PDB file of C-alpha atoms in Angstrom:
ATOM      1  CA  MET A   1       0.096   0.106  -0.200  1.00  0.00           C
ATOM      2  CA  SER A   2       1.492   3.403  -0.905  1.00  0.00           C
ATOM      3  CA  ARG A   3       1.288   5.761   1.449  1.00  0.00           C
ATOM      4  CA  LYS A   4       0.515   9.399   0.436  1.00  0.00           C
ATOM      5  CA  PRO A   5       3.409  12.268   1.612  1.00  0.00           C
ATOM      6  CA  PRO A   6       2.256  15.356   3.316  1.00  0.00           C
ATOM      7  CA  VAL A   7       0.995  18.387   1.430  1.00  0.00           C
ATOM      8  CA  ILE A   8       4.169  20.780   2.240  1.00  0.00           C
ATOM      9  CA  PRO A   9       3.391  24.376   0.680  1.00  0.00           C
ATOM     10  CA  ALA A  10       6.167  25.943  -1.013  1.00  0.00           C
ATOM     11  CA  PRO A  11       9.205  27.322   1.015  1.00  0.00           C
ATOM     12  CA  TYR A  12       9.788  30.793   1.789  1.00  0.00           C
ATOM     13  CA  THR A  13      13.236  31.239   0.642  1.00  0.00           C
ATOM     14  CA  GLU A  14      15.451  31.556  -2.083  1.00  0.00           C
ATOM     15  CA  ALA A  15      18.625  29.810  -3.612  1.00  0.00           C
ATOM     16  CA  LEU A  16      21.567  32.217  -2.385  1.00  0.00           C
ATOM     17  CA  THR A  17      22.313  34.145  -5.593  1.00  0.00           C
ATOM     18  CA  HIS A  18      25.783  36.321  -5.900  1.00  0.00           C
ATOM     19  CA  GLU A  19      24.600  39.270  -5.067  1.00  0.00           C
ATOM     20  CA  ASP A  20      23.717  38.484  -1.667  1.00  0.00           C
ATOM     21  CA  ALA A  21      27.375  38.105  -0.396  1.00  0.00           C
ATOM     22  CA  ALA A  22      27.206  42.166  -0.474  1.00  0.00           C
ATOM     23  CA  SER A  23      23.916  42.396   1.115  1.00  0.00           C
ATOM     24  CA  GLY A  24      24.985  44.038   4.174  1.00  0.00           C
ATOM     25  CA  PHE A  25      23.681  41.029   6.245  1.00  0.00           C
ATOM     26  CA  GLN A  26      24.779  41.330   9.845  1.00  0.00           C
ATOM     27  CA  CYS A  27      23.887  38.832  12.604  1.00  0.00           C
ATOM     28  CA  GLU A  28      25.393  39.081  16.528  1.00  0.00           C
ATOM     29  CA  HIS A  29      27.934  36.141  15.317  1.00  0.00           C
ATOM     30  CA  GLU A  30      30.806  37.329  13.280  1.00  0.00           C
ATOM     31  CA  ALA A  31      31.552  33.634  12.351  1.00  0.00           C
ATOM     32  CA  LEU A  32      28.316  33.460  10.511  1.00  0.00           C
ATOM     33  CA  ASN A  33      28.541  37.380   9.068  1.00  0.00           C
ATOM     34  CA  ARG A  34      32.192  36.191   7.467  1.00  0.00           C
ATOM     35  CA  PHE A  35      30.442  32.527   6.415  1.00  0.00           C
ATOM     36  CA  PHE A  36      27.760  34.338   4.625  1.00  0.00           C
ATOM     37  CA  ARG A  37      30.329  36.848   2.572  1.00  0.00           C
ATOM     38  CA  GLN A  38      32.884  34.785   2.154  1.00  0.00           C
ATOM     39  CA  ASP A  39      32.260  31.006   2.304  1.00  0.00           C
ATOM     40  CA  ALA A  40      28.553  30.527   1.266  1.00  0.00           C
ATOM     41  CA  GLY A  41      29.055  31.125  -2.358  1.00  0.00           C
ATOM     42  CA  GLN A  42      31.871  28.884  -2.744  1.00  0.00           C
ATOM     43  CA  ASN A  43      30.606  26.105  -0.723  1.00  0.00           C
ATOM     44  CA  GLN A  44      27.283  26.068  -3.034  1.00  0.00           C
ATOM     45  CA  ARG A  45      29.317  25.829  -6.375  1.00  0.00           C
ATOM     46  CA  ARG A  46      31.249  23.057  -4.744  1.00  0.00           C
ATOM     47  CA  ASP A  47      28.042  21.178  -4.025  1.00  0.00           C
ATOM     48  CA  VAL A  48      29.260  21.408  -0.330  1.00  0.00           C
ATOM     49  CA  SER A  49      26.033  22.939   0.803  1.00  0.00           C
ATOM     50  CA  ARG A  50      23.200  24.956  -0.091  1.00  0.00           C
ATOM     51  CA  THR A  51      22.583  28.508   1.214  1.00  0.00           C
ATOM     52  CA  TRP A  52      18.983  29.327   1.309  1.00  0.00           C
ATOM     53  CA  VAL A  53      17.771  33.065   1.559  1.00  0.00           C
ATOM     54  CA  LEU A  54      15.076  34.554   3.052  1.00  0.00           C
ATOM     55  CA  ARG A  55      14.483  37.649   1.230  1.00  0.00           C
ATOM     56  CA  ARG A  56      12.966  41.184   2.519  1.00  0.00           C
ATOM     57  CA  PRO A  57       9.000  41.326   1.625  1.00  0.00           C
ATOM     58  CA  ASP A  58       8.054  44.350  -0.697  1.00  0.00           C
ATOM     59  CA  THR A  59       5.753  45.925   2.199  1.00  0.00           C
ATOM     60  CA  ARG A  60       9.035  46.269   4.103  1.00  0.00           C
ATOM     61  CA  PRO A  61      11.207  48.526   2.612  1.00  0.00           C
ATOM     62  CA  ASP A  62      13.032  49.454   6.275  1.00  0.00           C
ATOM     63  CA  TRP A  63      14.311  46.075   6.312  1.00  0.00           C
ATOM     64  CA  PRO A  64      17.750  44.826   5.332  1.00  0.00           C
ATOM     65  CA  ARG A  65      17.630  43.054   1.654  1.00  0.00           C
ATOM     66  CA  VAL A  66      18.580  39.285   3.060  1.00  0.00           C
ATOM     67  CA  LEU A  67      16.262  39.057   6.487  1.00  0.00           C
ATOM     68  CA  GLY A  68      18.460  35.809   7.352  1.00  0.00           C
ATOM     69  CA  TYR A  69      19.818  32.552   5.605  1.00  0.00           C
ATOM     70  CA  TYR A  70      20.570  28.800   6.484  1.00  0.00           C
ATOM     71  CA  THR A  71      22.553  25.971   4.959  1.00  0.00           C
ATOM     72  CA  LEU A  72      21.488  22.425   4.309  1.00  0.00           C
ATOM     73  CA  SER A  73      23.933  19.350   3.465  1.00  0.00           C
ATOM     74  CA  VAL A  74      23.179  15.841   3.873  1.00  0.00           C
ATOM     75  CA  GLY A  75      25.541  13.880   6.233  1.00  0.00           C
ATOM     76  CA  GLN A  76      25.154  10.708   8.840  1.00  0.00           C
ATOM     77  CA  VAL A  77      25.056   9.878  12.572  1.00  0.00           C
ATOM     78  CA  SER A  78      26.813   7.067  14.215  1.00  0.00           C
ATOM     79  CA  ARG A  79      24.159   4.662  15.648  1.00  0.00           C
ATOM     80  CA  ASP A  80      26.446   5.345  18.888  1.00  0.00           C
ATOM     81  CA  GLU A  81      25.510   9.198  18.957  1.00  0.00           C
ATOM     82  CA  ALA A  82      21.330   8.452  18.762  1.00  0.00           C
ATOM     83  CA  PRO A  83      19.156   7.589  21.274  1.00  0.00           C
ATOM     84  CA  GLU A  84      17.639   4.035  21.863  1.00  0.00           C
ATOM     85  CA  GLU A  85      14.065   5.433  20.810  1.00  0.00           C
ATOM     86  CA  VAL A  86      15.844   6.163  17.128  1.00  0.00           C
ATOM     87  CA  ILE A  87      17.510   3.515  16.503  1.00  0.00           C
ATOM     88  CA  LYS A  88      15.154   0.483  17.150  1.00  0.00           C
ATOM     89  CA  ARG A  89      14.011  -1.245  14.129  1.00  0.00           C
ATOM     90  CA  LEU A  90      16.858   0.570  12.069  1.00  0.00           C
ATOM     91  CA  PRO A  91      19.399  -1.453  10.546  1.00  0.00           C
ATOM     92  CA  ARG A  92      22.920  -1.630  11.981  1.00  0.00           C
ATOM     93  CA  TYR A  93      24.448   1.440   9.956  1.00  0.00           C
ATOM     94  CA  PRO A  94      24.904   4.936  10.204  1.00  0.00           C
ATOM     95  CA  LEU A  95      21.881   7.322  10.556  1.00  0.00           C
ATOM     96  CA  PRO A  96      21.378   9.625   7.145  1.00  0.00           C
ATOM     97  CA  ALA A  97      20.741  12.980   8.256  1.00  0.00           C
ATOM     98  CA  VAL A  98      19.870  16.378   7.041  1.00  0.00           C
ATOM     99  CA  ILE A  99      22.586  18.866   8.558  1.00  0.00           C
ATOM    100  CA  LEU A 100      21.414  22.064   9.221  1.00  0.00           C
ATOM    101  CA  GLY A 101      24.857  23.557   9.069  1.00  0.00           C
ATOM    102  CA  ARG A 102      24.034  27.334  10.195  1.00  0.00           C
ATOM    103  CA  LEU A 103      20.959  29.559  10.596  1.00  0.00           C
ATOM    104  CA  ALA A 104      21.132  33.175  11.154  1.00  0.00           C
ATOM    105  CA  ARG A 105      18.994  35.898  10.969  1.00  0.00           C
ATOM    106  CA  ASP A 106      19.346  39.766  10.744  1.00  0.00           C
ATOM    107  CA  SER A 107      20.205  41.515  13.943  1.00  0.00           C
ATOM    108  CA  ARG A 108      17.693  44.481  12.630  1.00  0.00           C
ATOM    109  CA  VAL A 109      14.994  42.207  12.540  1.00  0.00           C
ATOM    110  CA  ARG A 110      15.485  40.585  15.799  1.00  0.00           C
ATOM    111  CA  GLY A 111      11.913  39.628  17.514  1.00  0.00           C
ATOM    112  CA  ALA A 112       9.819  39.846  13.986  1.00  0.00           C
ATOM    113  CA  GLY A 113      10.237  35.736  13.857  1.00  0.00           C
ATOM    114  CA  VAL A 114      12.547  35.139  11.156  1.00  0.00           C
ATOM    115  CA  GLY A 115      14.576  32.805  12.846  1.00  0.00           C
ATOM    116  CA  GLU A 116      11.336  30.709  13.475  1.00  0.00           C
ATOM    117  CA  GLN A 117      10.173  31.162   9.495  1.00  0.00           C
ATOM    118  CA  LEU A 118      13.792  29.994   8.588  1.00  0.00           C
ATOM    119  CA  LEU A 119      13.746  26.929  10.491  1.00  0.00           C
ATOM    120  CA  ASP A 120      10.177  26.337   9.342  1.00  0.00           C
ATOM    121  CA  ASP A 121      11.513  26.409   5.624  1.00  0.00           C
ATOM    122  CA  ALA A 122      14.467  24.333   6.250  1.00  0.00           C
ATOM    123  CA  HIS A 123      12.044  21.718   7.817  1.00  0.00           C
ATOM    124  CA  ARG A 124       9.967  21.740   4.688  1.00  0.00           C
ATOM    125  CA  ARG A 125      13.047  21.270   2.818  1.00  0.00           C
ATOM    126  CA  ALA A 126      14.216  18.466   4.842  1.00  0.00           C
ATOM    127  CA  LEU A 127      10.934  16.741   4.590  1.00  0.00           C
ATOM    128  CA  ALA A 128      11.274  17.052   0.785  1.00  0.00           C
ATOM    129  CA  ILE A 129      14.676  15.266   0.943  1.00  0.00           C
ATOM    130  CA  GLY A 130      13.354  12.559   3.025  1.00  0.00           C
ATOM    131  CA  GLU A 131      10.725  12.016   0.051  1.00  0.00           C
ATOM    132  CA  ASN A 132      13.217  11.561  -2.068  1.00  0.00           C
ATOM    133  CA  ALA A 133      16.164   9.910  -0.218  1.00  0.00           C
ATOM    134  CA  GLY A 134      16.523   7.833   2.792  1.00  0.00           C
ATOM    135  CA  VAL A 135      16.646  10.287   6.030  1.00  0.00           C
ATOM    136  CA  VAL A 136      16.217   9.649   9.433  1.00  0.00           C
ATOM    137  CA  LEU A 137      17.448  12.926  11.498  1.00  0.00           C
ATOM    138  CA  VAL A 138      18.042  16.666  11.184  1.00  0.00           C
ATOM    139  CA  VAL A 139      20.724  17.341  13.095  1.00  0.00           C
ATOM    140  CA  VAL A 140      22.028  20.909  13.915  1.00  0.00           C
ATOM    141  CA  ASP A 141      25.086  22.401  15.621  1.00  0.00           C
ATOM    142  CA  ALA A 142      24.074  25.099  18.326  1.00  0.00           C
ATOM    143  CA  LYS A 143      26.393  27.562  18.414  1.00  0.00           C
ATOM    144  CA  ASP A 144      25.754  28.846  22.058  1.00  0.00           C
ATOM    145  CA  ALA A 145      23.092  28.590  24.787  1.00  0.00           C
ATOM    146  CA  PHE A 146      21.115  30.933  23.103  1.00  0.00           C
ATOM    147  CA  ALA A 147      20.662  28.833  19.818  1.00  0.00           C
ATOM    148  CA  ALA A 148      20.151  25.512  21.843  1.00  0.00           C
ATOM    149  CA  ARG A 149      17.214  27.083  23.554  1.00  0.00           C
ATOM    150  CA  PHE A 150      15.784  28.027  20.238  1.00  0.00           C
ATOM    151  CA  TYR A 151      16.164  24.801  18.802  1.00  0.00           C
ATOM    152  CA  ALA A 152      14.799  22.801  21.645  1.00  0.00           C
ATOM    153  CA  ARG A 153      11.596  25.209  21.558  1.00  0.00           C
ATOM    154  CA  PHE A 154      10.888  22.861  18.404  1.00  0.00           C
ATOM    155  CA  GLY A 155      11.770  19.572  19.815  1.00  0.00           C
ATOM    156  CA  TYR A 156      15.437  19.074  19.251  1.00  0.00           C
ATOM    157  CA  ARG A 157      17.332  17.190  21.848  1.00  0.00           C
ATOM    158  CA  PRO A 158      21.392  16.615  22.110  1.00  0.00           C
ATOM    159  CA  LEU A 159      22.700  13.462  20.798  1.00  0.00           C
ATOM    160  CA  VAL A 160      23.987  10.993  23.235  1.00  0.00           C
ATOM    161  CA  GLY A 161      27.622  12.184  22.458  1.00  0.00           C
ATOM    162  CA  ALA A 162      26.714  15.511  22.948  1.00  0.00           C
ATOM    163  CA  GLY A 163      25.310  14.838  26.664  1.00  0.00           C
ATOM    164  CA  PRO A 164      26.932  15.385  29.842  1.00  0.00           C
ATOM    165  CA  GLY A 165      30.783  15.349  29.684  1.00  0.00           C
ATOM    166  CA  ALA A 166      30.606  16.296  26.022  1.00  0.00           C
ATOM    167  CA  PRO A 167      32.077  19.839  25.208  1.00  0.00           C
ATOM    168  CA  GLU A 168      29.498  22.223  25.601  1.00  0.00           C
ATOM    169  CA  TRP A 169      29.765  24.415  22.390  1.00  0.00           C
ATOM    170  CA  PRO A 170      28.990  23.564  19.364  1.00  0.00           C
ATOM    171  CA  ARG A 171      26.141  21.362  20.913  1.00  0.00           C
ATOM    172  CA  ARG A 172      24.970  18.910  18.290  1.00  0.00           C
ATOM    173  CA  LEU A 173      20.989  18.660  18.282  1.00  0.00           C
ATOM    174  CA  PHE A 174      18.747  16.107  16.698  1.00  0.00           C
ATOM    175  CA  LEU A 175      15.057  16.108  15.629  1.00  0.00           C
ATOM    176  CA  PRO A 176      13.748  12.766  13.900  1.00  0.00           C
ATOM    177  CA  LEU A 177      12.385  13.355  10.348  1.00  0.00           C
ATOM    178  CA  SER A 178       9.291  10.877  11.535  1.00  0.00           C
ATOM    179  CA  TYR A 179       8.402  13.916  14.312  1.00  0.00           C
ATOM    180  CA  LEU A 180       8.891  16.734  11.361  1.00  0.00           C
ATOM    181  CA  ARG A 181       6.476  14.606   8.971  1.00  0.00           C
ATOM    182  CA  ALA A 182       3.750  13.915  11.761  1.00  0.00           C
ATOM    183  CA  SER A 183       3.966  17.553  12.609  1.00  0.00           C
ATOM    184  CA  PHE A 184       3.264  18.762   9.438  1.00  0.00           C
ATOM    185  CA  GLU A 185       0.547  16.129   9.061  1.00  0.00           C
ATOM    186  CA  ASP A 186      -0.959  17.560  11.716  1.00  0.00           C
ATOM    187  CA  ASP A 187      -1.217  21.160  10.252  1.00  0.00           C
ATOM    188  CA  ASP A 188      -2.990  19.786   7.284  1.00  0.00           C
ATOM    189  CA  ALA A 189      -5.531  18.112   9.080  1.00  0.00           C
TER     190      ALA A 189
END
């Protein structure tokens, strides 16, 4: 019996363009600003990751041209890093994952829900990847405690290797793709 995939609206973001590097994007972390200006385009051209950009709406000319961005790539997580409830009934291979490498919003739109919109968009893309390839988890490396709390609001939890005794930052967090799928199906009901 074939299961019908969830109906997921089109994402909000657009692919990174050459002009985006000079957009004046500025968040609180200089490493994320530098990545956006210097490395995002190179990584995209080299097929290392894809960067998705949220642009300002026409109704808000007072906002910066690029409101935020995130990157996606694919990777894997060792079974030893995943909790028992994730690995039960799965083959004894590393777990395929969508890696949410970076997510940043311009500091001038702090509090406007841009981070939440970017994460929602990344989740929709992760589900689309999961419809076309085997994916078990979405994984993110939280840059600091603020980022870890942000991701925790959406159900992310530390991987086993990121628990007590592990380096504090970056903190590797995960969300099962099945959780995302169910949450989007609930939204469609």
